[in-house]
Amino acid sequence: MTTDKATPKQGVHSRRTRAKIFRVFLIQAVLCVIVAAVLLLDNLVTAWSALLGGGLYLIPNLYFAHRALAFRDKQSAGRALAEMYVSQIWKMGISILGFSAVFILIQPLNPFSLFGTFILMQISAWFAQMKLNNKFLKL
């Protein structure tokens, strides 16, 4: 059996996990746009701040997921864990840089809308992950 070196063989479970996680990101991006569209009824600054808050959440997390979930042939568990730690450190750095840039460069800004959307994205990720893992509480 030959495999193409340009596209490494990836396990079925890895592909499924990666697809599920990126589906959550797509849902969150749509949620962010919907929130911004609703806030556009208030004013443009509030809506723009909401979009920025969603972006400040999604961009670092997309980077983390892309890097941490990349399949590497014959990767040891220790190497995978180290890659997760490095990815998390870079994610935090991107988040700090993003927040700094937004607060320095964007004026006027609605911080309540920005942080509210950022928090909404985090909470939606928790619920989506529970749902994907079939651990969602049945009320």
C-alpha angles and dihedrals in degrees: 000000000000127000128201110248092212091063111035118215109263126195121250092241092051092052092048093049092047091048092050093050094048089047088057089052090051091051090049092050090052090047090051092051091048092051091049091048091052091046089050085075086066099044143305096258092056092048093046090049090052091052090049091050091052091047092049088057100040103044098057092041093050089051091050094048093046093050100037095044096046109123116234119188114247094001115167122229090246092053091048090052091048089051090052091052093048091047091051092051091051090047091055091047092051090048093051091047091047095050091045092051093048094049093045100041107030117076128195099033133168104218093189091057092043096050093036092058092042090054091044089055091052093048092046089053091054093050093044092051092049089050093049091049091049090239096116111135113249106223 
